[in-house]
mmCIF file of C-alpha atoms and ligand atoms in Angstrom:
data_model
loop_
_atom_site.group_PDB
_atom_site.id
_atom_site.type_symbol
_atom_site.label_atom_id
_atom_site.label_comp_id
_atom_site.label_asym_id
_atom_site.label_seq_id
_atom_site.Cartn_x
_atom_site.Cartn_y
_atom_site.Cartn_z
ATOM 1 C CA MET A 101 189.068 236.562 119.139
ATOM 2 C CA ARG A 102 187.720 233.588 117.134
ATOM 3 C CA ILE A 103 184.242 232.226 117.801
ATOM 4 C CA LEU A 104 182.856 229.024 116.272
ATOM 5 C CA VAL A 105 179.104 228.537 115.886
ATOM 6 C CA HIS A 106 177.115 225.343 115.285
ATOM 7 C CA THR A 107 173.361 225.104 115.911
ATOM 8 C CA THR A 108 171.980 221.721 114.908
ATOM 9 C CA GLY A 109 168.441 222.002 113.539
ATOM 10 C CA SER A 110 168.619 225.689 112.599
ATOM 11 C CA SER A 111 170.809 228.028 110.574
ATOM 12 C CA PRO A 112 173.817 229.506 112.412
ATOM 13 C CA ASP A 113 173.555 232.747 110.379
ATOM 14 C CA PRO A 114 171.259 234.779 112.683
ATOM 15 C CA TRP A 115 173.449 233.732 115.614
ATOM 16 C CA ILE A 116 176.589 234.804 113.769
ATOM 17 C CA ALA A 117 175.026 238.198 112.975
ATOM 18 C CA GLU A 118 174.019 238.730 116.621
ATOM 19 C CA ILE A 119 177.447 237.668 117.938
ATOM 20 C CA ARG A 120 179.175 240.046 115.466
ATOM 21 C CA ASN A 121 177.093 242.901 116.921
ATOM 22 C CA GLU A 122 178.600 242.128 120.330
ATOM 23 C CA PHE A 123 182.145 241.518 119.058
ATOM 24 C CA PRO A 124 182.672 243.516 115.834
ATOM 25 C CA GLN A 125 186.439 242.809 115.880
ATOM 26 C CA ALA A 126 186.064 239.038 116.302
ATOM 27 C CA GLN A 127 186.256 236.374 113.616
ATOM 28 C CA VAL A 128 182.914 234.583 113.941
ATOM 29 C CA ARG A 129 182.466 231.521 111.725
ATOM 30 C CA ALA A 130 180.124 228.578 111.265
ATOM 31 C CA TRP A 131 181.818 225.274 112.085
ATOM 32 C CA HIS A 132 181.964 222.668 109.353
ATOM 33 C CA GLU A 133 183.363 219.157 109.295
ATOM 34 C CA GLY A 134 187.168 219.316 109.055
ATOM 35 C CA ASP A 135 187.473 222.902 110.403
ATOM 36 C CA ASN A 136 190.779 222.629 112.252
ATOM 37 C CA ASP A 137 191.627 226.339 112.510
ATOM 38 C CA LEU A 138 192.072 227.492 116.076
ATOM 39 C CA ALA A 139 189.176 229.082 117.980
ATOM 40 C CA ASP A 140 188.740 230.658 121.402
ATOM 41 C CA TYR A 141 185.067 230.002 122.101
ATOM 42 C CA ALA A 142 182.224 227.931 120.660
ATOM 43 C CA ILE A 143 178.512 228.695 120.760
ATOM 44 C CA VAL A 144 176.509 225.543 120.123
ATOM 45 C CA TRP A 145 173.290 223.586 120.222
ATOM 46 C CA LYS A 146 173.605 219.785 120.017
ATOM 47 C CA PRO A 147 177.120 219.949 118.557
ATOM 48 C CA PRO A 148 178.658 216.869 116.931
ATOM 49 C CA LEU A 149 181.329 215.204 119.067
ATOM 50 C CA ALA A 150 183.846 215.708 116.223
ATOM 51 C CA MET A 151 183.557 219.492 116.565
ATOM 52 C CA LEU A 152 184.460 219.442 120.249
ATOM 53 C CA GLN A 153 187.198 216.836 119.776
ATOM 54 C CA GLN A 154 188.805 218.917 117.013
ATOM 55 C CA HIS A 155 188.816 222.005 119.246
ATOM 56 C CA SER A 156 190.217 221.004 122.615
ATOM 57 C CA GLU A 157 191.923 224.443 122.657
ATOM 58 C CA LEU A 158 188.571 226.197 123.296
ATOM 59 C CA LYS A 159 188.429 228.323 126.438
ATOM 60 C CA ALA A 160 184.710 227.530 126.806
ATOM 61 C CA VAL A 161 181.773 225.986 124.960
ATOM 62 C CA PHE A 162 178.512 227.899 125.424
ATOM 63 C CA ASN A 163 175.348 225.816 125.071
ATOM 64 C CA VAL A 164 172.374 227.855 123.824
ATOM 65 C CA GLY A 165 169.950 226.008 126.081
ATOM 66 C CA ALA A 166 169.614 225.214 129.772
ATOM 67 C CA GLY A 167 169.893 221.452 129.285
ATOM 68 C CA VAL A 168 173.351 220.170 128.406
ATOM 69 C CA ASP A 169 172.468 216.459 128.153
ATOM 70 C CA ALA A 170 173.296 216.371 124.409
ATOM 71 C CA ILE A 171 176.910 217.353 125.245
ATOM 72 C CA VAL A 172 177.442 215.648 128.601
ATOM 73 C CA GLU A 173 176.355 212.317 127.077
ATOM 74 C CA PHE A 174 179.658 212.249 125.137
ATOM 75 C CA GLY A 175 181.319 211.534 128.505
ATOM 76 C CA ASP A 176 185.027 210.779 128.406
ATOM 77 C CA ALA A 177 185.126 211.232 124.631
ATOM 78 C CA LEU A 178 185.021 215.009 125.271
ATOM 79 C CA PRO A 179 188.326 216.858 125.701
ATOM 80 C CA LYS A 180 189.100 216.513 129.426
ATOM 81 C CA ASP A 181 189.161 220.102 130.672
ATOM 82 C CA LEU A 182 186.798 221.742 128.202
ATOM 83 C CA PRO A 183 184.436 224.014 130.182
ATOM 84 C CA ILE A 184 180.788 223.673 129.125
ATOM 85 C CA VAL A 185 178.535 226.568 130.063
ATOM 86 C CA ARG A 186 174.741 226.362 130.222
ATOM 87 C CA LEU A 187 172.261 229.195 129.664
ATOM 88 C CA ASP A 188 171.150 230.685 132.957
ATOM 89 C CA ASP A 189 167.501 231.647 132.480
ATOM 90 C CA ALA A 190 168.071 234.161 129.627
ATOM 91 C CA GLY A 191 164.302 234.683 129.367
ATOM 92 C CA MET A 192 163.357 231.009 129.737
ATOM 93 C CA GLY A 193 162.229 231.217 133.366
ATOM 94 C CA VAL A 194 159.238 233.433 132.673
ATOM 95 C CA GLN A 195 158.201 231.240 129.721
ATOM 96 C CA MET A 196 158.386 228.103 131.892
ATOM 97 C CA ALA A 197 156.357 229.851 134.582
ATOM 98 C CA GLU A 198 153.708 230.828 132.001
ATOM 99 C CA TYR A 199 153.516 227.350 130.484
ATOM 100 C CA VAL A 200 153.305 225.413 133.743
ATOM 101 C CA THR A 201 150.932 227.904 135.387
ATOM 102 C CA HIS A 202 148.632 227.604 132.388
ATOM 103 C CA ALA A 203 148.703 223.802 132.507
ATOM 104 C CA VAL A 204 148.076 223.713 136.273
ATOM 105 C CA LEU A 205 145.228 226.246 136.133
ATOM 106 C CA ARG A 206 143.644 224.501 133.157
ATOM 107 C CA TYR A 207 143.496 221.250 135.096
ATOM 108 C CA PHE A 208 142.656 222.837 138.480
ATOM 109 C CA ARG A 209 139.792 224.937 137.008
ATOM 110 C CA ARG A 210 138.630 221.864 135.023
ATOM 111 C CA LEU A 211 138.935 223.832 131.768
ATOM 112 C CA ASN A 212 140.103 220.674 129.985
ATOM 113 C CA GLU A 213 136.762 219.065 130.910
ATOM 114 C CA PHE A 214 134.801 222.197 129.929
ATOM 115 C CA ASP A 215 136.575 222.065 126.540
ATOM 116 C CA MET A 216 135.224 218.560 126.024
ATOM 117 C CA GLN A 217 131.747 219.661 127.131
ATOM 118 C CA ASN A 218 131.922 222.562 124.644
ATOM 119 C CA ARG A 219 132.523 220.137 121.823
ATOM 120 C CA ALA A 220 129.397 218.188 122.851
ATOM 121 C CA ALA A 221 127.326 221.427 123.316
ATOM 122 C CA GLN A 222 126.890 220.556 127.001
ATOM 123 C CA TRP A 223 126.145 223.175 129.701
ATOM 124 C CA ARG A 224 127.017 221.324 132.913
ATOM 125 C CA PHE A 225 128.314 222.530 136.277
ATOM 126 C CA LEU A 226 131.443 220.752 137.544
ATOM 127 C CA LYS A 227 132.293 221.069 141.221
ATOM 128 C CA PRO A 228 135.544 223.054 141.680
ATOM 129 C CA HIS A 229 138.632 221.360 143.118
ATOM 130 C CA ASP A 230 139.706 222.358 146.604
ATOM 131 C CA LYS A 231 142.976 224.288 146.411
ATOM 132 C CA LYS A 232 144.227 223.248 149.821
ATOM 133 C CA ASN A 233 144.236 219.621 148.640
ATOM 134 C CA PHE A 234 145.853 220.557 145.360
ATOM 135 C CA ALA A 235 149.562 220.764 146.066
ATOM 136 C CA VAL A 236 151.877 221.143 143.084
ATOM 137 C CA GLY A 237 155.105 219.159 143.358
ATOM 138 C CA ILE A 238 158.046 220.431 141.323
ATOM 139 C CA LEU A 239 160.857 217.991 140.523
ATOM 140 C CA GLY A 240 163.891 220.275 140.198
ATOM 141 C CA LEU A 241 164.294 223.498 142.180
ATOM 142 C CA GLY A 242 166.942 225.130 140.028
ATOM 143 C CA VAL A 243 166.869 228.218 137.823
ATOM 144 C CA LEU A 244 163.563 227.269 136.162
ATOM 145 C CA GLY A 245 161.865 225.257 138.927
ATOM 146 C CA THR A 246 162.117 228.102 141.438
ATOM 147 C CA GLN A 247 160.463 230.501 138.970
ATOM 148 C CA ILE A 248 157.616 228.040 138.400
ATOM 149 C CA ALA A 249 157.200 227.757 142.180
ATOM 150 C CA ARG A 250 157.076 231.531 142.585
ATOM 151 C CA ALA A 251 154.453 231.928 139.843
ATOM 152 C CA LEU A 252 152.185 229.209 141.278
ATOM 153 C CA ALA A 253 152.549 230.468 144.840
ATOM 154 C CA HIS A 254 150.987 233.710 143.621
ATOM 155 C CA PHE A 255 147.716 231.769 143.075
ATOM 156 C CA GLY A 256 147.887 230.233 146.548
ATOM 157 C CA PHE A 257 148.705 226.629 145.588
ATOM 158 C CA PRO A 258 150.582 224.664 148.227
ATOM 159 C CA ILE A 259 153.992 223.983 146.630
ATOM 160 C CA ASN A 260 156.346 221.042 147.172
ATOM 161 C CA GLY A 261 159.813 220.938 145.649
ATOM 162 C CA TRP A 262 162.356 218.159 145.208
ATOM 163 C CA SER A 263 166.057 218.633 144.534
ATOM 164 C CA ARG A 264 169.295 216.662 144.823
ATOM 165 C CA THR A 265 170.672 218.776 147.669
ATOM 166 C CA LYS A 266 168.618 220.156 150.535
ATOM 167 C CA LYS A 267 167.027 223.548 149.819
ATOM 168 C CA ASP A 268 165.274 226.272 151.730
ATOM 169 C CA VAL A 269 162.946 228.124 149.334
ATOM 170 C CA PRO A 270 160.389 230.472 150.924
ATOM 171 C CA GLY A 271 156.828 229.193 150.402
ATOM 172 C CA VAL A 272 158.008 225.751 149.218
ATOM 173 C CA ARG A 273 157.923 222.542 151.256
ATOM 174 C CA CYS A 274 161.346 221.217 150.286
ATOM 175 C CA TYR A 275 162.286 217.547 149.888
ATOM 176 C CA SER A 276 165.605 216.207 148.683
ATOM 177 C CA GLY A 277 167.408 213.123 147.502
ATOM 178 C CA PRO A 278 166.072 209.601 147.030
ATOM 179 C CA ALA A 279 165.021 209.511 150.712
ATOM 180 C CA GLY A 280 162.688 212.488 150.250
ATOM 181 C CA LEU A 281 161.030 211.340 147.036
ATOM 182 C CA ASP A 282 158.257 209.042 148.328
ATOM 183 C CA GLU A 283 156.819 211.588 150.765
ATOM 184 C CA PHE A 284 157.084 214.350 148.123
ATOM 185 C CA LEU A 285 155.066 212.178 145.698
ATOM 186 C CA ARG A 286 152.499 211.179 148.311
ATOM 187 C CA VAL A 287 151.569 214.812 148.980
ATOM 188 C CA SER A 288 151.677 216.183 145.382
ATOM 189 C CA ARG A 289 148.447 216.317 143.378
ATOM 190 C CA VAL A 290 150.201 217.751 140.319
ATOM 191 C CA LEU A 291 153.705 216.624 139.359
ATOM 192 C CA VAL A 292 155.889 218.986 137.318
ATOM 193 C CA CYS A 293 159.198 217.646 135.994
ATOM 194 C CA VAL A 294 161.864 220.285 135.334
ATOM 195 C CA LEU A 295 164.941 218.195 136.085
ATOM 196 C CA PRO A 296 168.080 217.995 133.974
ATOM 197 C CA LEU A 297 168.466 214.691 132.137
ATOM 198 C CA THR A 298 171.276 212.770 133.826
ATOM 199 C CA ALA A 299 172.131 209.137 134.556
ATOM 200 C CA GLU A 300 170.240 209.545 137.860
ATOM 201 C CA THR A 301 167.087 211.165 136.480
ATOM 202 C CA ALA A 302 166.587 209.235 133.205
ATOM 203 C CA GLY A 303 163.432 207.108 133.389
ATOM 204 C CA LEU A 304 162.526 208.530 136.811
ATOM 205 C CA LEU A 305 158.879 209.005 135.819
ATOM 206 C CA ASN A 306 158.037 205.299 135.643
ATOM 207 C CA GLU A 307 155.096 203.207 136.820
ATOM 208 C CA LEU A 308 156.497 202.725 140.327
ATOM 209 C CA VAL A 309 157.182 206.431 140.896
ATOM 210 C CA LEU A 310 154.030 207.766 139.203
ATOM 211 C CA GLY A 311 152.030 205.114 141.076
ATOM 212 C CA LYS A 312 153.042 206.801 144.352
ATOM 213 C CA LEU A 313 151.184 209.988 143.383
ATOM 214 C CA PRO A 314 147.658 210.277 144.795
ATOM 215 C CA GLN A 315 144.791 208.825 142.742
ATOM 216 C CA GLY A 316 143.741 211.404 140.118
ATOM 217 C CA ALA A 317 147.107 213.196 139.993
ATOM 218 C CA TYR A 318 148.147 215.206 136.938
ATOM 219 C CA VAL A 319 151.605 215.087 135.287
ATOM 220 C CA ILE A 320 153.430 217.919 133.498
ATOM 221 C CA ASN A 321 156.771 217.177 131.824
ATOM 222 C CA VAL A 322 158.732 220.174 130.548
ATOM 223 C CA ALA A 323 162.202 218.697 131.050
ATOM 224 C CA ARG A 324 163.278 215.923 128.657
ATOM 225 C CA GLY A 325 161.349 213.071 127.044
ATOM 226 C CA ALA A 326 163.731 210.473 128.475
ATOM 227 C CA HIS A 327 162.629 211.320 132.027
ATOM 228 C CA LEU A 328 159.311 209.625 131.291
ATOM 229 C CA VAL A 329 158.604 205.961 130.576
ATOM 230 C CA GLU A 330 155.879 206.780 128.070
ATOM 231 C CA GLU A 331 154.106 203.412 128.082
ATOM 232 C CA ASP A 332 153.913 203.530 131.910
ATOM 233 C CA LEU A 333 152.204 206.936 131.829
ATOM 234 C CA LEU A 334 149.760 205.748 129.191
ATOM 235 C CA LYS A 335 148.870 202.685 131.268
ATOM 236 C CA LEU A 336 148.294 204.810 134.404
ATOM 237 C CA VAL A 337 146.130 207.310 132.486
ATOM 238 C CA GLN A 338 144.102 204.513 130.968
ATOM 239 C CA ASN A 339 143.556 202.753 134.324
ATOM 240 C CA GLY A 340 142.554 206.086 135.904
ATOM 241 C CA HIS A 341 145.348 206.458 138.464
ATOM 242 C CA ILE A 342 146.680 209.498 136.577
ATOM 243 C CA ALA A 343 143.958 211.909 135.442
ATOM 244 C CA GLY A 344 145.933 213.311 132.521
ATOM 245 C CA ALA A 345 149.148 214.952 131.459
ATOM 246 C CA THR A 346 150.593 217.933 129.646
ATOM 247 C CA LEU A 347 153.772 216.939 127.831
ATOM 248 C CA ASP A 348 156.180 219.255 126.013
ATOM 249 C CA VAL A 349 159.046 216.793 125.498
ATOM 250 C CA PHE A 350 159.216 213.249 124.141
ATOM 251 C CA ARG A 351 161.632 210.371 123.684
ATOM 252 C CA GLU A 352 161.367 210.898 119.932
ATOM 253 C CA GLU A 353 160.866 214.446 118.641
ATOM 254 C CA PRO A 354 158.895 215.236 116.553
ATOM 255 C CA LEU A 355 156.444 212.838 118.209
ATOM 256 C CA PRO A 356 155.700 210.239 115.470
ATOM 257 C CA PRO A 357 152.164 210.359 113.982
ATOM 258 C CA ALA A 358 151.505 206.759 115.095
ATOM 259 C CA HIS A 359 152.402 207.449 118.737
ATOM 260 C CA PRO A 360 149.490 206.433 121.024
ATOM 261 C CA PHE A 361 149.691 209.756 122.942
ATOM 262 C CA TRP A 362 148.018 211.481 119.954
ATOM 263 C CA GLN A 363 144.917 209.318 120.441
ATOM 264 C CA GLU A 364 144.602 209.942 124.201
ATOM 265 C CA SER A 365 142.412 213.011 124.805
ATOM 266 C CA ARG A 366 143.623 213.303 128.421
ATOM 267 C CA ILE A 367 147.167 213.963 127.197
ATOM 268 C CA THR A 368 147.951 217.465 125.907
ATOM 269 C CA ILE A 369 150.952 217.665 123.587
ATOM 270 C CA THR A 370 153.115 220.651 122.648
ATOM 271 C CA PRO A 371 156.194 220.531 120.371
ATOM 272 C CA HIS A 372 159.042 221.352 122.835
ATOM 273 C CA ILE A 373 158.100 225.016 123.170
ATOM 274 C CA ALA A 374 157.688 225.430 126.933
ATOM 275 C CA ALA A 375 160.707 227.754 127.100
ATOM 276 C CA LEU A 376 162.326 228.790 123.854
ATOM 277 C CA THR A 377 165.877 230.043 123.585
ATOM 278 C CA LEU A 378 165.696 233.803 122.991
ATOM 279 C CA ARG A 379 168.598 234.618 120.689
ATOM 280 C CA GLY A 380 169.132 238.243 121.759
ATOM 281 C CA ASP A 381 169.013 237.523 125.511
ATOM 282 C CA SER A 382 171.200 234.450 125.075
ATOM 283 C CA VAL A 383 173.907 236.185 123.038
ATOM 284 C CA ARG A 384 173.975 239.088 125.518
ATOM 285 C CA GLN A 385 174.423 236.640 128.410
ATOM 286 C CA ILE A 386 177.147 234.686 126.596
ATOM 287 C CA ALA A 387 178.940 237.882 125.515
ATOM 288 C CA GLY A 388 178.967 239.073 129.141
ATOM 289 C CA LYS A 389 180.548 235.779 130.177
ATOM 290 C CA ILE A 390 183.149 235.877 127.397
ATOM 291 C CA ARG A 391 184.149 239.386 128.488
ATOM 292 C CA ALA A 392 184.399 238.192 132.113
ATOM 293 C CA LEU A 393 186.604 235.251 131.065
ATOM 294 C CA GLU A 394 188.820 237.565 128.990
ATOM 295 C CA ARG A 395 189.286 239.723 132.114
ATOM 296 C CA GLY A 396 190.218 236.586 134.052
ATOM 297 C CA GLU A 397 187.041 236.658 136.157
ATOM 298 C CA PRO A 398 184.953 233.598 137.145
ATOM 299 C CA ILE A 399 181.563 232.981 135.500
ATOM 300 C CA ALA A 400 178.376 231.234 136.614
ATOM 301 C CA GLY A 401 176.802 228.307 134.779
ATOM 302 C CA ILE A 402 179.809 226.011 134.250
ATOM 303 C CA VAL A 403 178.499 222.449 134.079
ATOM 304 C CA ASP A 404 179.755 219.817 136.492
ATOM 305 C CA ARG A 405 180.362 216.979 134.057
ATOM 306 C CA ILE A 406 180.415 214.309 136.778
ATOM 307 C CA ARG A 407 177.042 215.451 138.187
ATOM 308 C CA GLY A 408 175.733 215.801 134.616
ATOM 309 C CA TYR A 409 174.224 219.310 134.815
HETATM 310 P P1 LIG B 25 169.162 223.711 136.982
HETATM 311 O O1 LIG B 25 169.188 225.138 137.374
HETATM 312 O O2 LIG B 25 170.447 222.981 136.802
HETATM 313 O O3 LIG B 25 168.259 222.960 138.089
HETATM 314 C C1 LIG B 25 168.182 221.586 138.139
HETATM 315 C C2 LIG B 25 167.446 221.156 139.410
HETATM 316 O O4 LIG B 25 167.283 219.734 139.368
HETATM 317 C C3 LIG B 25 168.242 221.469 140.681
HETATM 318 O O5 LIG B 25 167.379 221.863 141.714
HETATM 319 C C4 LIG B 25 168.880 220.117 141.020
HETATM 320 O O6 LIG B 25 169.157 219.912 142.387
HETATM 321 C C5 LIG B 25 167.782 219.175 140.571
HETATM 322 N N1 LIG B 25 168.323 217.824 140.340
HETATM 323 C C6 LIG B 25 169.286 217.448 139.473
HETATM 324 N N2 LIG B 25 169.547 216.126 139.600
HETATM 325 C C7 LIG B 25 168.714 215.678 140.567
HETATM 326 C C8 LIG B 25 168.523 214.415 141.180
HETATM 327 N N3 LIG B 25 169.236 213.332 140.816
HETATM 328 N N4 LIG B 25 167.609 214.323 142.167
HETATM 329 C C9 LIG B 25 166.895 215.403 142.566
HETATM 330 N N5 LIG B 25 167.031 216.634 142.029
HETATM 331 C C10 LIG B 25 167.938 216.759 141.046
HETATM 332 O O7 LIG B 25 168.341 223.511 135.627
HETATM 333 P P2 LIG B 25 167.221 224.474 134.989
HETATM 334 O O8 LIG B 25 167.832 225.657 134.345
HETATM 335 O O9 LIG B 25 166.178 224.706 136.014
HETATM 336 O O10 LIG B 25 166.670 223.532 133.798
HETATM 337 C C11 LIG B 25 166.133 222.261 134.061
HETATM 338 C C12 LIG B 25 165.904 221.495 132.768
HETATM 339 O O11 LIG B 25 164.782 222.017 132.067
HETATM 340 C C13 LIG B 25 167.016 221.563 131.739
HETATM 341 O O12 LIG B 25 168.084 220.690 132.074
HETATM 342 C C14 LIG B 25 166.316 221.140 130.467
HETATM 343 O O13 LIG B 25 166.391 219.741 130.301
HETATM 344 C C15 LIG B 25 164.849 221.533 130.720
HETATM 345 N N6 LIG B 25 164.411 222.608 129.810
HETATM 346 C C16 LIG B 25 163.362 222.370 128.984
HETATM 347 C C17 LIG B 25 162.899 223.376 128.147
HETATM 348 C C18 LIG B 25 161.675 223.194 127.286
HETATM 349 O O14 LIG B 25 161.384 224.045 126.455
HETATM 350 N N7 LIG B 25 160.923 222.139 127.453
HETATM 351 C C19 LIG B 25 163.531 224.637 128.144
HETATM 352 C C20 LIG B 25 164.598 224.836 129.002
HETATM 353 C C21 LIG B 25 165.047 223.814 129.840
HETATM 354 P P3 LIG B 25 170.225 220.825 143.183
HETATM 355 O O15 LIG B 25 169.556 222.186 143.293
HETATM 356 O O16 LIG B 25 170.370 220.150 144.477
HETATM 357 O O17 LIG B 25 171.467 220.867 142.334
HETATM 358 C C1 LIG B 26 165.649 223.462 125.944
HETATM 359 O O1 LIG B 26 165.121 222.405 125.914
HETATM 360 C C2 LIG B 26 166.757 223.796 126.796
HETATM 361 O O2 LIG B 26 167.359 222.903 127.396
HETATM 362 O O3 LIG B 26 167.076 224.998 126.891
#
């Protein structure tokens, strides 16, 4: 078996070592421009289009992340029947649940405001928020969104969820499709975005949509920067409609030093770390799927390229 590896932004070597542990007999090699030798599988992060075009013989391309937008955006330029496989949780769900729960609790318990008081040496009581009027709305009820919902439900928050198709998730008031969006927004005090980036979801978090949240709502984006129209959020924070935001993803990453978000104390910024790819868990999941494919069995996580995720 021949496995090609290309991980934009980091060295492929630790991946190659981990994959060799799973498949000691396989030829595992880093892809380089002009590599035209045949391969059976590819394991990639943000691969160049040329790599995929040169290897239309691949039985599957495994993306070492949940979001496949950086591959799907190649559209028809990709070899027609090349299966693209996303990571299914692989340790990211619990990280997402931790990150979002922390951000929600920090805002709900007014810890962001206490932080500011600390810096001014102020001892001042702030009236607690009322949990029953503090519903958390989760955009995206997939692998990660459902784990966020489960974690927050533990603390007794009312939970709303929005998905493309209709869902029935215990403990979650479920909304779906464009027709369900307005009511979902109207009743959500905190908005969490954990959608895939597709033609339908790009720019969804704009002034019109965020303006439908209740006055004083809080925004958490852990999906992709291009979901958010950044200047619209800034305007709504500055005019007080949105109380603040926790953002892990940005249109340009790293976020440039001159970006106005850095100057806005109501916006908390993290460098795309909400849910990191765990190499060991990911390679074990991918190896299990390769073995299933070699036995002729179906696997989960194949991306629908028309749908975009
Ligand atoms: P997933 O399992 O594919 O779930 C996606 C959810 O979004 C599904 O519920 C889907 O609806 C819904 N959805 C998709 N298009 C929609 C639309 N047009 N309208 C309404 N709902 C729509 O994805 P996941 O594993 O949860 O991951 C979600 C995203 O998180 C990834 O794509 C990635 O961009 C991001 N992510 C970020 C980080 C980070 O560190 N910041 C880490 C990992 C992932 P259906 O259920 O009806 O299909
Ligand atoms: C990270 O952003 C991922 O999509 O897994």
